[in-house]
Coordinates of C-alpha atoms and ligand atoms in Angstrom, one line a residue:
M13 CA 9.9 -18.8 -29.1
E14 CA 6.3 -19.7 -29.3
N15 CA 4.7 -22.6 -27.2
R16 CA 7.5 -22.8 -24.7
K17 CA 7.0 -25.2 -21.9
V18 CA 8.5 -26.6 -18.7
T19 CA 8.7 -30.4 -18.3
L20 CA 8.3 -32.0 -14.8
T21 CA 10.0 -35.3 -14.7
Y22 CA 9.7 -37.8 -11.8
N23 CA 12.6 -39.9 -10.4
D24 CA 10.2 -42.8 -9.7
G25 CA 9.3 -43.6 -13.3
K26 CA 6.0 -41.7 -13.4
D27 CA 5.2 -40.0 -16.7
S28 CA 6.6 -36.5 -17.1
L29 CA 4.3 -33.5 -17.4
D30 CA 4.5 -30.4 -19.5
F31 CA 3.4 -27.0 -18.3
P32 CA 3.1 -24.0 -20.7
V33 CA 5.3 -20.9 -20.2
L34 CA 3.3 -17.7 -20.5
P35 CA 5.2 -14.5 -21.5
G36 CA 4.5 -11.1 -20.1
T37 CA 4.8 -7.7 -21.8
L38 CA 7.6 -6.9 -19.4
G39 CA 9.3 -8.9 -16.7
P40 CA 9.6 -12.6 -16.0
D41 CA 7.6 -15.3 -17.9
V42 CA 5.4 -17.5 -15.7
V43 CA 4.9 -21.3 -15.7
D44 CA 1.2 -22.0 -15.9
I45 CA 0.7 -24.7 -13.3
R46 CA -3.1 -24.7 -13.3
S47 CA -3.1 -28.3 -14.5
F48 CA -0.7 -29.3 -11.7
A49 CA -3.7 -30.3 -9.4
K50 CA -4.2 -33.4 -11.5
T51 CA -0.9 -34.8 -10.2
G52 CA -2.5 -35.1 -6.8
M53 CA 0.2 -32.9 -5.3
F54 CA 0.3 -29.1 -4.5
T55 CA 3.1 -26.6 -5.0
F56 CA 4.6 -25.1 -1.8
D57 CA 5.5 -21.4 -1.7
P58 CA 4.8 -19.8 1.8
G59 CA 5.0 -16.0 1.4
F60 CA 4.6 -16.4 -2.4
L61 CA 8.2 -15.7 -3.2
A62 CA 7.9 -17.5 -6.6
T63 CA 4.2 -17.3 -7.2
S64 CA 2.2 -15.0 -9.4
A65 CA -1.4 -15.0 -8.2
C66 CA -3.0 -13.2 -11.1
E67 CA -2.5 -11.5 -14.5
S68 CA -2.6 -7.7 -14.3
K69 CA -2.1 -4.7 -16.6
I70 CA -1.9 -2.0 -13.9
T71 CA 1.6 -1.8 -12.4
F72 CA 5.0 -3.2 -13.3
I73 CA 8.0 -3.5 -11.0
D74 CA 11.5 -4.6 -11.8
G75 CA 13.2 -5.2 -8.5
D76 CA 16.7 -5.7 -9.9
L77 CA 16.6 -2.5 -12.1
G78 CA 14.6 -0.5 -9.5
Q79 CA 11.8 0.2 -12.0
L80 CA 8.2 1.1 -11.2
Y81 CA 5.6 1.8 -14.0
Y82 CA 1.9 2.7 -13.6
R83 CA 0.2 1.6 -16.8
G84 CA 3.6 1.7 -18.5
Y85 CA 4.6 5.3 -17.3
P86 CA 7.8 5.4 -15.2
I87 CA 7.1 6.7 -11.6
E88 CA 9.9 9.3 -12.0
Q89 CA 8.0 11.0 -14.8
L90 CA 4.6 10.8 -13.1
A91 CA 6.1 12.2 -9.8
E92 CA 7.6 15.1 -11.8
N93 CA 4.9 15.9 -14.3
S94 CA 1.5 14.5 -13.1
D95 CA -0.7 14.9 -10.0
Y96 CA -2.4 12.4 -7.8
L97 CA -5.9 12.6 -9.3
E98 CA -4.5 12.3 -12.8
V99 CA -2.6 9.2 -11.5
C100 CA -5.9 7.9 -10.1
Y101 CA -7.5 8.3 -13.5
L102 CA -4.6 6.5 -15.1
L103 CA -4.6 3.6 -12.7
L104 CA -8.4 3.1 -13.0
N105 CA -8.8 3.6 -16.7
G106 CA -5.4 2.6 -18.2
E107 CA -4.7 5.8 -20.1
L108 CA -3.8 9.4 -19.2
P109 CA -6.9 11.6 -19.4
T110 CA -7.5 14.3 -22.0
A111 CA -8.0 17.7 -20.5
E112 CA -11.8 17.3 -20.6
Q113 CA -11.6 13.8 -19.0
K114 CA -9.3 15.1 -16.3
A115 CA -11.5 18.1 -15.5
K116 CA -14.6 15.8 -15.3
F117 CA -12.8 13.2 -13.1
D118 CA -11.4 15.8 -10.7
Y119 CA -14.8 17.5 -10.5
T120 CA -16.5 14.2 -9.7
V121 CA -14.0 13.2 -7.0
M122 CA -14.0 16.6 -5.3
R123 CA -17.8 16.6 -5.2
H124 CA -18.1 13.3 -3.4
N125 CA -15.7 13.9 -0.5
M126 CA -18.4 14.8 2.1
L127 CA -19.5 12.1 4.6
H128 CA -23.1 11.3 5.4
D129 CA -23.7 13.1 8.7
Q130 CA -24.6 9.8 10.4
I131 CA -21.3 8.3 9.5
L132 CA -19.7 10.9 11.8
S133 CA -21.4 9.2 14.7
F134 CA -19.3 6.0 14.0
F135 CA -16.2 7.9 15.2
K136 CA -17.8 8.6 18.6
G137 CA -17.9 4.8 19.3
F138 CA -14.1 4.8 19.5
R139 CA -12.0 5.8 22.5
R140 CA -10.3 9.1 21.8
D141 CA -6.9 7.5 21.9
A142 CA -7.8 4.8 19.3
H143 CA -5.1 4.5 16.6
P144 CA -6.4 6.2 13.5
M145 CA -5.9 3.0 11.5
A146 CA -8.4 1.2 13.8
V147 CA -10.9 4.0 13.1
M148 CA -10.2 3.8 9.3
V149 CA -10.7 0.0 9.2
G150 CA -14.0 0.4 11.1
V151 CA -15.5 3.4 9.3
V152 CA -14.5 2.4 5.8
G153 CA -15.9 -1.1 6.4
A154 CA -19.1 0.5 7.6
L155 CA -19.6 2.5 4.4
S156 CA -21.2 -0.6 3.0
A157 CA -24.0 -0.1 5.5
F158 CA -24.7 3.3 3.9
Y159 CA -24.2 2.9 0.2
H160 CA -26.6 0.1 -0.8
D161 CA -27.0 1.7 -4.2
S162 CA -23.4 0.7 -5.3
L163 CA -22.9 -2.8 -3.9
D164 CA -23.7 -4.8 -7.0
I165 CA -20.2 -5.8 -7.9
N166 CA -21.3 -7.2 -11.3
D167 CA -22.7 -3.8 -12.4
P168 CA -19.9 -1.7 -14.0
H169 CA -21.8 1.5 -13.0
H170 CA -21.9 0.4 -9.3
R171 CA -18.2 -0.4 -9.5
E172 CA -17.4 3.0 -10.9
V173 CA -19.6 4.8 -8.2
S174 CA -17.9 2.8 -5.4
A175 CA -14.5 3.7 -6.8
F176 CA -15.3 7.4 -6.8
R177 CA -16.8 7.3 -3.3
L178 CA -13.8 5.5 -1.9
I179 CA -11.2 7.8 -3.5
A180 CA -13.2 10.8 -2.5
K181 CA -14.2 9.9 1.0
V182 CA -11.2 8.0 2.5
P183 CA -9.2 11.2 2.9
T184 CA -12.1 12.8 4.7
I185 CA -12.4 9.8 7.0
A186 CA -8.6 9.9 7.7
A187 CA -8.7 13.6 8.6
Q188 CA -11.7 13.1 10.9
A189 CA -9.9 10.2 12.6
Y190 CA -7.1 12.6 13.4
R191 CA -9.4 15.3 14.6
Y192 CA -11.4 12.9 16.8
N193 CA -8.2 11.7 18.3
K194 CA -7.2 15.4 19.1
G195 CA -10.6 16.3 20.4
L196 CA -11.1 18.8 17.5
P197 CA -14.6 19.2 16.0
F198 CA -15.1 17.5 12.7
S199 CA -14.1 19.5 9.6
Y200 CA -15.5 19.6 6.1
P201 CA -14.0 19.5 2.6
K202 CA -13.6 22.9 1.0
K203 CA -14.3 23.6 -2.7
G204 CA -11.6 25.1 -4.9
L205 CA -8.8 23.2 -3.3
T206 CA -6.7 20.4 -4.8
Y207 CA -7.0 16.9 -3.4
A208 CA -3.8 17.3 -1.3
E209 CA -4.6 20.9 -0.3
N210 CA -8.1 19.8 0.8
F211 CA -6.7 17.0 2.9
L212 CA -4.4 19.4 4.7
H213 CA -7.3 21.8 5.1
M214 CA -9.5 19.1 6.7
M215 CA -6.6 18.1 9.0
F216 CA -5.5 21.4 10.3
S217 CA -8.3 24.1 9.8
T218 CA -10.1 25.1 13.0
P219 CA -13.5 26.8 13.4
V220 CA -11.7 30.0 14.6
E221 CA -9.0 30.1 11.9
D222 CA -8.8 28.9 8.4
Y223 CA -5.7 26.8 7.6
K224 CA -3.5 28.5 5.0
V225 CA -2.3 25.7 2.8
S226 CA 1.4 26.0 1.6
P227 CA 1.5 25.2 -2.1
V228 CA 5.0 23.6 -1.6
L229 CA 3.8 21.4 1.2
A230 CA 0.6 20.5 -0.7
R231 CA 2.7 19.6 -3.8
A232 CA 5.0 17.5 -1.6
L233 CA 2.0 15.6 -0.1
D234 CA 0.5 15.2 -3.6
R235 CA 3.8 13.6 -4.7
I236 CA 3.8 11.3 -1.7
L237 CA 0.3 10.2 -2.6
T238 CA 1.4 9.5 -6.2
L239 CA 4.4 7.4 -5.0
H240 CA 2.2 5.3 -2.8
A241 CA -0.8 4.9 -5.2
D242 CA -0.1 1.4 -6.3
H243 CA 2.6 -1.3 -6.2
E244 CA 1.6 -4.5 -8.0
Q245 CA 0.6 -7.5 -5.8
N246 CA 1.9 -6.3 -2.4
A247 CA 0.4 -7.8 0.8
S248 CA -2.5 -5.4 1.1
T249 CA -3.4 -5.5 -2.6
S250 CA -3.4 -9.3 -2.5
T251 CA -5.6 -9.1 0.6
V252 CA -8.1 -6.9 -1.3
R253 CA -8.0 -9.3 -4.3
L254 CA -8.6 -12.3 -2.1
A255 CA -11.4 -10.7 -0.2
G256 CA -13.0 -9.5 -3.5
S257 CA -12.7 -13.0 -5.0
S258 CA -15.5 -14.1 -2.6
G259 CA -17.8 -11.5 -4.0
A260 CA -17.5 -9.2 -0.9
N261 CA -18.5 -5.6 -1.5
P262 CA -15.8 -3.1 -2.4
F263 CA -16.0 -1.2 1.0
A264 CA -15.4 -4.4 2.9
C265 CA -12.5 -5.3 0.6
I266 CA -10.8 -1.9 1.0
A267 CA -11.3 -2.2 4.8
A268 CA -9.4 -5.6 4.6
G269 CA -6.6 -3.9 2.7
I270 CA -6.3 -1.1 5.3
A271 CA -6.1 -3.8 8.0
C272 CA -3.3 -5.6 6.2
L273 CA -1.4 -2.3 5.4
W274 CA -1.3 -1.5 9.1
G275 CA 1.4 -4.1 9.8
P276 CA 5.0 -2.7 10.5
S277 CA 6.4 -4.9 7.8
H278 CA 4.2 -3.2 5.3
G279 CA 2.5 0.2 5.5
G280 CA 3.3 0.6 9.2
A281 CA 7.0 0.9 8.4
N282 CA 7.1 4.7 7.9
E283 CA 5.7 5.2 11.5
A284 CA 8.3 2.6 12.6
V285 CA 11.1 4.5 10.9
L286 CA 10.4 7.7 12.9
K287 CA 10.3 5.7 16.1
M288 CA 13.6 4.0 15.2
L289 CA 15.2 7.4 14.4
D290 CA 14.0 8.7 17.8
E291 CA 15.3 5.5 19.5
I292 CA 18.8 5.9 17.8
G293 CA 18.9 9.5 18.8
S294 CA 22.2 10.5 17.2
V295 CA 24.7 9.6 14.6
E296 CA 27.1 8.5 17.3
A297 CA 24.7 5.8 18.4
V298 CA 24.3 4.3 14.9
P299 CA 27.2 1.7 15.1
A300 CA 25.7 0.1 18.3
F301 CA 22.3 0.1 16.7
M302 CA 23.7 -1.6 13.6
E303 CA 25.3 -4.3 15.8
G304 CA 21.8 -5.0 17.1
V305 CA 20.4 -5.2 13.5
K306 CA 23.1 -7.7 12.6
A307 CA 22.4 -9.7 15.7
K308 CA 18.8 -9.7 14.5
T309 CA 17.5 -8.1 17.7
H310 CA 15.8 -5.5 15.6
K311 CA 15.4 -4.6 11.9
L312 CA 16.5 -1.4 10.1
M313 CA 13.0 -0.1 9.4
G314 CA 12.6 1.5 6.0
F315 CA 15.2 -0.9 4.5
G316 CA 14.7 -4.0 2.5
H317 CA 12.0 -5.1 0.2
R318 CA 10.6 -8.4 -1.2
V319 CA 10.9 -7.2 -4.7
Y320 CA 13.4 -4.4 -4.9
K321 CA 17.0 -5.8 -4.6
N322 CA 18.2 -2.4 -5.7
M323 CA 17.1 1.1 -4.6
D324 CA 13.4 1.5 -4.4
P325 CA 12.8 4.2 -7.1
R326 CA 10.3 5.9 -4.8
A327 CA 12.9 6.2 -2.0
A328 CA 15.1 8.3 -4.3
I329 CA 12.3 10.6 -5.3
M330 CA 11.2 10.8 -1.6
R331 CA 14.7 11.7 -0.5
E332 CA 14.7 14.6 -3.1
T333 CA 11.2 15.7 -1.9
C334 CA 12.5 15.5 1.7
H335 CA 15.3 17.9 0.8
E336 CA 13.0 20.3 -1.0
V337 CA 10.5 20.5 1.9
L338 CA 13.1 20.8 4.6
T339 CA 14.9 23.6 2.6
E340 CA 11.5 25.3 2.0
L341 CA 10.9 25.2 5.8
G342 CA 14.5 26.2 6.7
L343 CA 15.0 22.8 8.3
E344 CA 17.8 21.5 6.1
N345 CA 19.7 20.9 9.3
D346 CA 16.8 18.8 10.7
P347 CA 18.6 16.3 13.0
K348 CA 16.2 13.5 12.0
F349 CA 17.0 14.0 8.3
K350 CA 20.7 14.2 8.9
L351 CA 20.5 11.1 11.0
A352 CA 18.5 9.3 8.3
M353 CA 21.1 10.4 5.6
A354 CA 23.9 9.1 7.9
L355 CA 22.1 5.8 8.5
E356 CA 21.5 5.4 4.8
K357 CA 25.2 6.1 3.9
I358 CA 26.5 3.7 6.6
A359 CA 24.0 0.9 5.6
L360 CA 24.8 1.2 1.9
E361 CA 28.5 0.7 2.6
D362 CA 28.1 -2.2 5.0
Q363 CA 28.6 -5.8 3.7
Y364 CA 25.7 -7.1 5.9
F365 CA 23.2 -5.0 3.9
I366 CA 25.0 -5.2 0.6
E367 CA 25.0 -9.1 0.7
R368 CA 21.3 -9.1 1.5
K369 CA 20.6 -6.4 -1.1
L370 CA 18.9 -4.3 1.5
Y371 CA 18.3 -0.7 0.3
P372 CA 16.1 2.1 1.5
N373 CA 12.4 1.6 0.5
V374 CA 9.6 4.1 0.0
D375 CA 9.1 4.3 3.8
F376 CA 12.5 5.4 4.8
Y377 CA 12.1 9.0 3.9
S378 CA 8.3 9.4 3.7
G379 CA 8.0 9.8 7.5
I380 CA 10.5 12.6 7.7
V381 CA 8.7 14.5 4.9
L382 CA 5.3 14.0 6.6
S383 CA 6.7 15.1 9.9
A384 CA 8.1 18.2 8.3
I385 CA 4.7 19.0 6.8
G386 CA 3.3 18.8 10.4
I387 CA 1.6 15.4 10.0
P388 CA 1.7 13.4 13.3
V389 CA 3.4 10.0 13.3
S390 CA 0.1 8.2 14.0
M391 CA -1.3 9.6 10.7
F392 CA 1.6 8.2 8.5
T393 CA 0.0 4.9 7.7
P394 CA -3.6 6.4 7.3
I395 CA -2.0 8.6 4.6
F396 CA -0.4 5.6 3.0
A397 CA -3.9 3.9 3.1
L398 CA -5.7 6.9 1.5
A399 CA -3.0 7.0 -1.3
R400 CA -3.2 3.2 -1.9
T401 CA -7.0 3.2 -2.0
V402 CA -6.9 3.9 -5.8
G403 CA -4.5 1.0 -6.3
W404 CA -6.6 -1.4 -4.3
I405 CA -9.8 -0.4 -6.1
S406 CA -8.1 -0.6 -9.5
H407 CA -6.9 -4.2 -8.8
W408 CA -10.3 -5.1 -7.4
T409 CA -12.1 -3.7 -10.5
E410 CA -9.6 -5.5 -12.8
M411 CA -10.3 -8.8 -11.0
I412 CA -14.1 -8.5 -10.8
A413 CA -14.4 -7.5 -14.4
D414 CA -12.6 -10.7 -15.4
P415 CA -15.2 -13.3 -16.4
G416 CA -12.7 -16.0 -15.5
M417 CA -12.4 -14.8 -11.9
K418 CA -12.4 -17.7 -9.3
I419 CA -12.6 -17.5 -5.5
G420 CA -9.0 -17.6 -4.1
R421 CA -8.5 -20.8 -2.1
P422 CA -4.9 -21.9 -1.5
R423 CA -4.1 -25.4 -0.2
Q424 CA -1.4 -26.5 2.3
L425 CA 1.2 -29.0 3.3
Y426 CA -0.4 -30.7 6.3
T427 CA 2.1 -31.9 8.9
G428 CA -0.3 -32.2 11.9
A429 CA -1.6 -35.4 13.7
Q430 CA -2.6 -38.5 11.9
R431 CA -6.2 -39.6 12.2
R432 CA -7.0 -40.6 15.9
D433 CA -10.1 -41.4 18.0
Y434 CA -11.6 -39.2 20.7
I435 CA -10.5 -39.8 24.3
A436 CA -13.1 -39.4 27.0
L437 CA -12.2 -36.8 29.6
E438 CA -11.9 -39.3 32.5
K439 CA -9.4 -41.4 30.4
R440 CA -7.0 -38.6 29.7
K441 CA -3.8 -38.5 31.7
Ligands
SDX4 C1 6.3 -1.7 1.9 O1 5.4 -5.4 -1.2 C2 5.4 -4.2 -1.4 O2 5.4 -3.7 -2.6 C3 5.3 -3.3 -0.2 C4 5.4 -1.8 -0.4 C5 4.2 -1.3 -1.2 O3 4.3 -0.2 -1.8 O4 3.1 -1.9 -1.1 O5 6.6 -1.5 -1.2 C6 5.4 -1.0 0.9 O6 5.8 -2.5 2.6 C7 7.8 -1.4 1.9 C8 8.5 -2.3 3.0 C9 8.3 -1.6 4.3 N1 8.8 -2.4 5.4 C10 9.9 -2.2 6.1 O7 10.7 -1.2 5.9 C11 10.2 -3.1 7.3 C12 11.6 -3.6 7.3 N2 11.8 -4.4 6.1 C13 11.7 -5.9 6.4 O8 10.7 -6.2 7.3 C14 11.7 -6.7 5.1 O9 12.8 -6.2 4.3 C15 10.5 -6.9 4.2 C16 9.3 -7.4 5.0 C17 10.1 -5.6 3.6 C18 10.9 -7.9 3.1 O10 11.1 -9.1 3.7 P1 11.5 -10.4 2.9 O11 11.5 -10.1 1.4 O12 10.6 -11.5 3.3 O13 13.0 -10.6 3.2 P2 13.5 -11.6 4.4 O14 12.7 -11.2 5.6 O15 13.5 -13.0 3.9 O16 15.0 -11.0 4.6 C19 16.1 -11.5 3.9 C20 17.3 -11.3 4.8 C21 17.1 -11.8 6.2 O17 18.4 -12.1 6.7 P3 19.0 -13.6 6.7 O18 17.9 -14.5 7.3 O19 19.2 -13.9 5.2 O20 20.2 -13.5 7.5 O21 17.4 -9.8 5.0 C22 17.2 -9.5 6.4 C23 16.5 -10.7 7.0 O22 16.7 -10.8 8.4 N3 16.4 -8.3 6.4 C24 16.7 -7.3 7.2 C25 15.7 -6.3 6.9 N4 14.9 -6.8 5.9 C26 15.3 -8.0 5.6 N5 17.6 -7.1 8.2 C27 17.6 -5.9 8.8 N6 16.7 -4.9 8.5 C28 15.8 -5.1 7.6 N7 14.9 -4.1 7.4

């Protein structure tokens, strides 16, 4: 039905107001409340549970059906048939690349993954035991001090160059953050490797011994990157959009996204899952742990999601990948994996979780896979950040290219003090 609307009626006799309903291609319609400001009131929606902050064509999620599409393609099909750089092309450009476009895109990304040698000196300003996410926030933000030739956000070529630089260099920065933390000399990208193979090479090669990349582990990591590439208007993507709406340069915006992702409720959850599994220790200790969850003394990390009220489709793919990697490594009896499987089974049968529609999310299994690959826990969220960089830059580009873009500036419900006069110090009690 065309020209649908929602009517706001007052119970104090004021004239009612009509607001147009805007249909999406998929998913819920939205009520366009942009004219609501003229009522002299604001809407109130802390945490944005019922608020769409923008229009986007990049990613679609259906939380009830557990669906996730990148530019219309189901995540299950992309995880099975595509690779991370092809997914990067898709998210940035809106279509799958032809063979020629893919070759050119891959070549361009893999030729921009070196860091300016002076950037390496930034790392040395950190304590060796700095969390790699602290290093990534700092170094990615500092890239704007180097790349003055791609900071004009209104120039499409500058936007494209920044996107390539970020997708190419963030893995190098993440790997160097790990190596600096370990006291290893910096490493360099190596030609002829895939994106995931090259990341593992930069992480684990040493001057005295080249790192032999396992194709199975590299494929598993590539799939993890694909699963984490984008996810609609999550907290860190919304952070990038809000930062970008002020006209800040893309490097500063991505640094803001990394900072937001760090939180344990968001991208820091995979690190928190591994710590939780270590804390639980054994299947026998699960019932007591679950009592603590129900008493709200702690959360079941890797469970629950603002949007998915069904299984996160990425969690199912991640569980399968977990199984493949552990079998490949002869670790199918890995105690952490067995504990995670037991925890998942118990939670999925427990009314507390069923009533609250709490299911495993993408972070529940990713940490186990990364651990099996040999990635230390402190590097889990940096890997999430490097995977999500393409999602962040795709949303940033979509927003900046929109001629109707406005600076984001929410209002509030003020419940503080009424107006009052200053009291001199000597008169205060
Ligand atoms: C990511 O947004 C995205 O798309 C994020 C992400 C992405 O790709 O960008 O998908 C990545 O961040 C995944 C989520 C990773 N986080 C965790 O695994 C941390 C644990 N999960 C929770 O912190 C929580 O589930 C959130 C933050 C993910 C969602 O929180 P909501 O939507 O604000 O839900 P809520 O806090 O209002 O919870 C509703 C109820 C509450 O109980 P009651 O007050 O109704 O009694 O569910 C409970 C909560 O206490 N609850 C949990 C729980 N999550 C919610 N109880 C125990 N364990 C949990 N994990």
